[in-house]
Amino acid sequence: MSTAVIFQIQSFLILSLMTVGVYLRRKRSVHIKVMGTTIVWDILLVLQIELNRGAIIKASKAVTNAMMLNIHVSIAVLTVLFYFAMIYTGRRFLNGDNSVRPLHKKLGWTTWTLRILTFATSFWAVTPQ
């Protein structure tokens, strides 16, 4: 089994786990554990891809890369940035700042959508040109 297939399987499992976390958003303690696991696993997946493929060096050659790879990398980076925003707003919400709830909700749906797009574009980003 190639590393590309292993990465795709992990990506699917991460997206599935994230979807479970979204579904369980009203069960706060479970939601926090599931989403924390999802975020850590996804960042570890990015690290695996970097160590295996040298993804940062490839991504830095945006001018010569296929457009789909550039789109995929952009969405993936945005997803990780949104993870940090989710952690920040989630911690504030958990500490009793209910004013951040609408922002956390909007960021959450956006992050979930970005993760779906990351998964979808990964199929075109890994195909040989």
PDB file of C-alpha atoms in Angstrom:
ATOM      1  CA  MET A   1       0.000   0.000   0.000  1.00  0.00           C
ATOM      2  CA  SER A   2       1.467   3.348  -1.029  1.00  0.00           C
ATOM      3  CA  THR A   3       1.915   6.257   1.335  1.00  0.00           C
ATOM      4  CA  ALA A   4      -0.579   8.255  -0.747  1.00  0.00           C
ATOM      5  CA  VAL A   5      -3.293   5.695   0.027  1.00  0.00           C
ATOM      6  CA  ILE A   6      -2.366   5.655   3.717  1.00  0.00           C
ATOM      7  CA  PHE A   7      -2.546   9.466   3.825  1.00  0.00           C
ATOM      8  CA  GLN A   8      -5.918   9.442   2.037  1.00  0.00           C
ATOM      9  CA  ILE A   9      -7.327   6.875   4.476  1.00  0.00           C
ATOM     10  CA  GLN A  10      -6.131   8.958   7.417  1.00  0.00           C
ATOM     11  CA  SER A  11      -7.615  12.084   5.852  1.00  0.00           C
ATOM     12  CA  PHE A  12     -10.967  10.338   5.421  1.00  0.00           C
ATOM     13  CA  LEU A  13     -10.906   9.120   9.033  1.00  0.00           C
ATOM     14  CA  ILE A  14     -10.034  12.621  10.277  1.00  0.00           C
ATOM     15  CA  LEU A  15     -12.893  14.138   8.288  1.00  0.00           C
ATOM     16  CA  SER A  16     -15.251  11.434   9.579  1.00  0.00           C
ATOM     17  CA  LEU A  17     -14.176  12.059  13.172  1.00  0.00           C
ATOM     18  CA  MET A  18     -14.609  15.793  12.690  1.00  0.00           C
ATOM     19  CA  THR A  19     -18.124  15.190  11.365  1.00  0.00           C
ATOM     20  CA  VAL A  20     -18.905  13.117  14.471  1.00  0.00           C
ATOM     21  CA  GLY A  21     -17.573  15.995  16.583  1.00  0.00           C
ATOM     22  CA  VAL A  22     -19.823  18.470  14.776  1.00  0.00           C
ATOM     23  CA  TYR A  23     -22.787  16.148  15.277  1.00  0.00           C
ATOM     24  CA  LEU A  24     -22.018  15.887  19.011  1.00  0.00           C
ATOM     25  CA  ARG A  25     -21.493  19.643  19.480  1.00  0.00           C
ATOM     26  CA  ARG A  26     -24.219  19.856  22.122  1.00  0.00           C
ATOM     27  CA  LYS A  27     -22.482  17.253  24.294  1.00  0.00           C
ATOM     28  CA  ARG A  28     -19.699  19.615  25.309  1.00  0.00           C
ATOM     29  CA  SER A  29     -17.287  17.200  27.028  1.00  0.00           C
ATOM     30  CA  VAL A  30     -17.449  14.681  24.158  1.00  0.00           C
ATOM     31  CA  HIS A  31     -17.273  17.433  21.528  1.00  0.00           C
ATOM     32  CA  ILE A  32     -14.110  18.877  23.063  1.00  0.00           C
ATOM     33  CA  LYS A  33     -12.363  15.490  23.172  1.00  0.00           C
ATOM     34  CA  VAL A  34     -13.371  14.513  19.652  1.00  0.00           C
ATOM     35  CA  MET A  35     -12.428  17.844  18.110  1.00  0.00           C
ATOM     36  CA  GLY A  36      -9.149  18.016  20.039  1.00  0.00           C
ATOM     37  CA  THR A  37      -8.255  14.557  18.762  1.00  0.00           C
ATOM     38  CA  THR A  38      -9.246  15.580  15.241  1.00  0.00           C
ATOM     39  CA  ILE A  39      -7.090  18.712  15.277  1.00  0.00           C
ATOM     40  CA  VAL A  40      -4.034  16.950  16.711  1.00  0.00           C
ATOM     41  CA  TRP A  41      -4.368  14.031  14.272  1.00  0.00           C
ATOM     42  CA  ASP A  42      -4.767  16.375  11.296  1.00  0.00           C
ATOM     43  CA  ILE A  43      -1.689  18.392  12.248  1.00  0.00           C
ATOM     44  CA  LEU A  44       0.237  15.126  12.704  1.00  0.00           C
ATOM     45  CA  LEU A  45      -0.916  14.076   9.229  1.00  0.00           C
ATOM     46  CA  VAL A  46       0.470  17.317   7.786  1.00  0.00           C
ATOM     47  CA  LEU A  47       3.756  16.561   9.577  1.00  0.00           C
ATOM     48  CA  GLN A  48       3.783  13.004   8.158  1.00  0.00           C
ATOM     49  CA  ILE A  49       3.239  14.332   4.650  1.00  0.00           C
ATOM     50  CA  GLU A  50       6.017  16.890   5.108  1.00  0.00           C
ATOM     51  CA  LEU A  51       8.485  14.314   6.399  1.00  0.00           C
ATOM     52  CA  ASN A  52       7.571  11.816   3.676  1.00  0.00           C
ATOM     53  CA  ARG A  53       7.250  14.091   0.652  1.00  0.00           C
ATOM     54  CA  GLY A  54       8.941  17.392   1.481  1.00  0.00           C
ATOM     55  CA  ALA A  55       5.603  19.116   1.017  1.00  0.00           C
ATOM     56  CA  ILE A  56       6.769  22.558   2.136  1.00  0.00           C
ATOM     57  CA  ILE A  57       9.486  22.721  -0.519  1.00  0.00           C
ATOM     58  CA  LYS A  58       7.016  21.555  -3.192  1.00  0.00           C
ATOM     59  CA  ALA A  59       4.392  24.050  -2.013  1.00  0.00           C
ATOM     60  CA  SER A  60       6.904  26.893  -2.068  1.00  0.00           C
ATOM     61  CA  LYS A  61       7.286  26.409  -5.834  1.00  0.00           C
ATOM     62  CA  ALA A  62       3.800  27.802  -6.431  1.00  0.00           C
ATOM     63  CA  VAL A  63       4.725  29.339  -9.780  1.00  0.00           C
ATOM     64  CA  THR A  64       5.629  25.975 -11.303  1.00  0.00           C
ATOM     65  CA  ASN A  65       3.068  23.823  -9.463  1.00  0.00           C
ATOM     66  CA  ALA A  66      -0.194  22.692 -10.990  1.00  0.00           C
ATOM     67  CA  MET A  67      -3.040  25.035 -10.113  1.00  0.00           C
ATOM     68  CA  MET A  68      -4.916  22.258  -8.280  1.00  0.00           C
ATOM     69  CA  LEU A  69      -1.924  21.629  -6.005  1.00  0.00           C
ATOM     70  CA  ASN A  70      -1.750  25.344  -5.177  1.00  0.00           C
ATOM     71  CA  ILE A  71      -5.481  25.392  -4.418  1.00  0.00           C
ATOM     72  CA  HIS A  72      -5.151  22.295  -2.222  1.00  0.00           C
ATOM     73  CA  VAL A  73      -2.193  23.714  -0.299  1.00  0.00           C
ATOM     74  CA  SER A  74      -3.969  27.048   0.213  1.00  0.00           C
ATOM     75  CA  ILE A  75      -7.093  25.372   1.572  1.00  0.00           C
ATOM     76  CA  ALA A  76      -5.041  23.041   3.801  1.00  0.00           C
ATOM     77  CA  VAL A  77      -3.080  25.950   5.289  1.00  0.00           C
ATOM     78  CA  LEU A  78      -6.299  27.881   5.872  1.00  0.00           C
ATOM     79  CA  THR A  79      -7.762  24.844   7.626  1.00  0.00           C
ATOM     80  CA  VAL A  80      -4.838  24.681  10.045  1.00  0.00           C
ATOM     81  CA  LEU A  81      -5.054  28.433  10.702  1.00  0.00           C
ATOM     82  CA  PHE A  82      -8.759  28.047  11.425  1.00  0.00           C
ATOM     83  CA  TYR A  83      -7.922  25.241  13.882  1.00  0.00           C
ATOM     84  CA  PHE A  84      -6.005  27.764  15.973  1.00  0.00           C
ATOM     85  CA  ALA A  85      -8.929  30.205  15.825  1.00  0.00           C
ATOM     86  CA  MET A  86     -11.262  27.378  16.891  1.00  0.00           C
ATOM     87  CA  ILE A  87      -9.027  26.492  19.831  1.00  0.00           C
ATOM     88  CA  TYR A  88      -8.844  30.144  20.895  1.00  0.00           C
ATOM     89  CA  THR A  89     -12.585  30.792  20.689  1.00  0.00           C
ATOM     90  CA  GLY A  90     -13.397  27.354  22.110  1.00  0.00           C
ATOM     91  CA  ARG A  91     -11.241  27.997  25.175  1.00  0.00           C
ATOM     92  CA  ARG A  92     -12.894  31.381  25.709  1.00  0.00           C
ATOM     93  CA  PHE A  93     -16.333  29.820  25.355  1.00  0.00           C
ATOM     94  CA  LEU A  94     -15.387  27.014  27.745  1.00  0.00           C
ATOM     95  CA  ASN A  95     -14.207  29.602  30.290  1.00  0.00           C
ATOM     96  CA  GLY A  96     -17.642  31.216  30.311  1.00  0.00           C
ATOM     97  CA  ASP A  97     -17.374  33.913  27.633  1.00  0.00           C
ATOM     98  CA  ASN A  98     -20.703  33.294  25.898  1.00  0.00           C
ATOM     99  CA  SER A  99     -20.239  36.352  23.674  1.00  0.00           C
ATOM    100  CA  VAL A 100     -17.808  34.336  21.559  1.00  0.00           C
ATOM    101  CA  ARG A 101     -20.346  31.582  20.811  1.00  0.00           C
ATOM    102  CA  PRO A 102     -21.642  33.016  17.486  1.00  0.00           C
ATOM    103  CA  LEU A 103     -18.080  33.521  16.252  1.00  0.00           C
ATOM    104  CA  HIS A 104     -17.058  30.012  17.345  1.00  0.00           C
ATOM    105  CA  LYS A 105     -20.067  28.594  15.501  1.00  0.00           C
ATOM    106  CA  LYS A 106     -19.281  30.463  12.260  1.00  0.00           C
ATOM    107  CA  LEU A 107     -15.613  29.555  12.467  1.00  0.00           C
ATOM    108  CA  GLY A 108     -16.574  25.940  13.152  1.00  0.00           C
ATOM    109  CA  TRP A 109     -18.777  25.565  10.096  1.00  0.00           C
ATOM    110  CA  THR A 110     -16.135  27.311   7.989  1.00  0.00           C
ATOM    111  CA  THR A 111     -13.391  25.022   9.339  1.00  0.00           C
ATOM    112  CA  TRP A 112     -15.480  21.933   8.643  1.00  0.00           C
ATOM    113  CA  THR A 113     -16.150  23.125   5.092  1.00  0.00           C
ATOM    114  CA  LEU A 114     -12.462  23.857   4.548  1.00  0.00           C
ATOM    115  CA  ARG A 115     -11.567  20.355   5.792  1.00  0.00           C
ATOM    116  CA  ILE A 116     -14.049  18.820   3.333  1.00  0.00           C
ATOM    117  CA  LEU A 117     -12.477  20.872   0.538  1.00  0.00           C
ATOM    118  CA  THR A 118      -8.989  19.832   1.669  1.00  0.00           C
ATOM    119  CA  PHE A 119     -10.025  16.196   1.449  1.00  0.00           C
ATOM    120  CA  ALA A 120     -11.697  16.629  -1.950  1.00  0.00           C
ATOM    121  CA  THR A 121      -8.818  18.551  -3.525  1.00  0.00           C
ATOM    122  CA  SER A 122      -6.247  16.084  -2.161  1.00  0.00           C
ATOM    123  CA  PHE A 123      -7.319  13.553  -4.811  1.00  0.00           C
ATOM    124  CA  TRP A 124      -6.319  15.939  -7.609  1.00  0.00           C
ATOM    125  CA  ALA A 125      -3.237  17.250  -5.789  1.00  0.00           C
ATOM    126  CA  VAL A 126      -1.591  13.818  -5.510  1.00  0.00           C
ATOM    127  CA  THR A 127      -2.204  12.632  -9.071  1.00  0.00           C
ATOM    128  CA  PRO A 128       0.881  12.709 -11.295  1.00  0.00           C
ATOM    129  CA  GLN A 129       0.894  15.465 -13.902  1.00  0.00           C
TER     130      GLN A 129
END
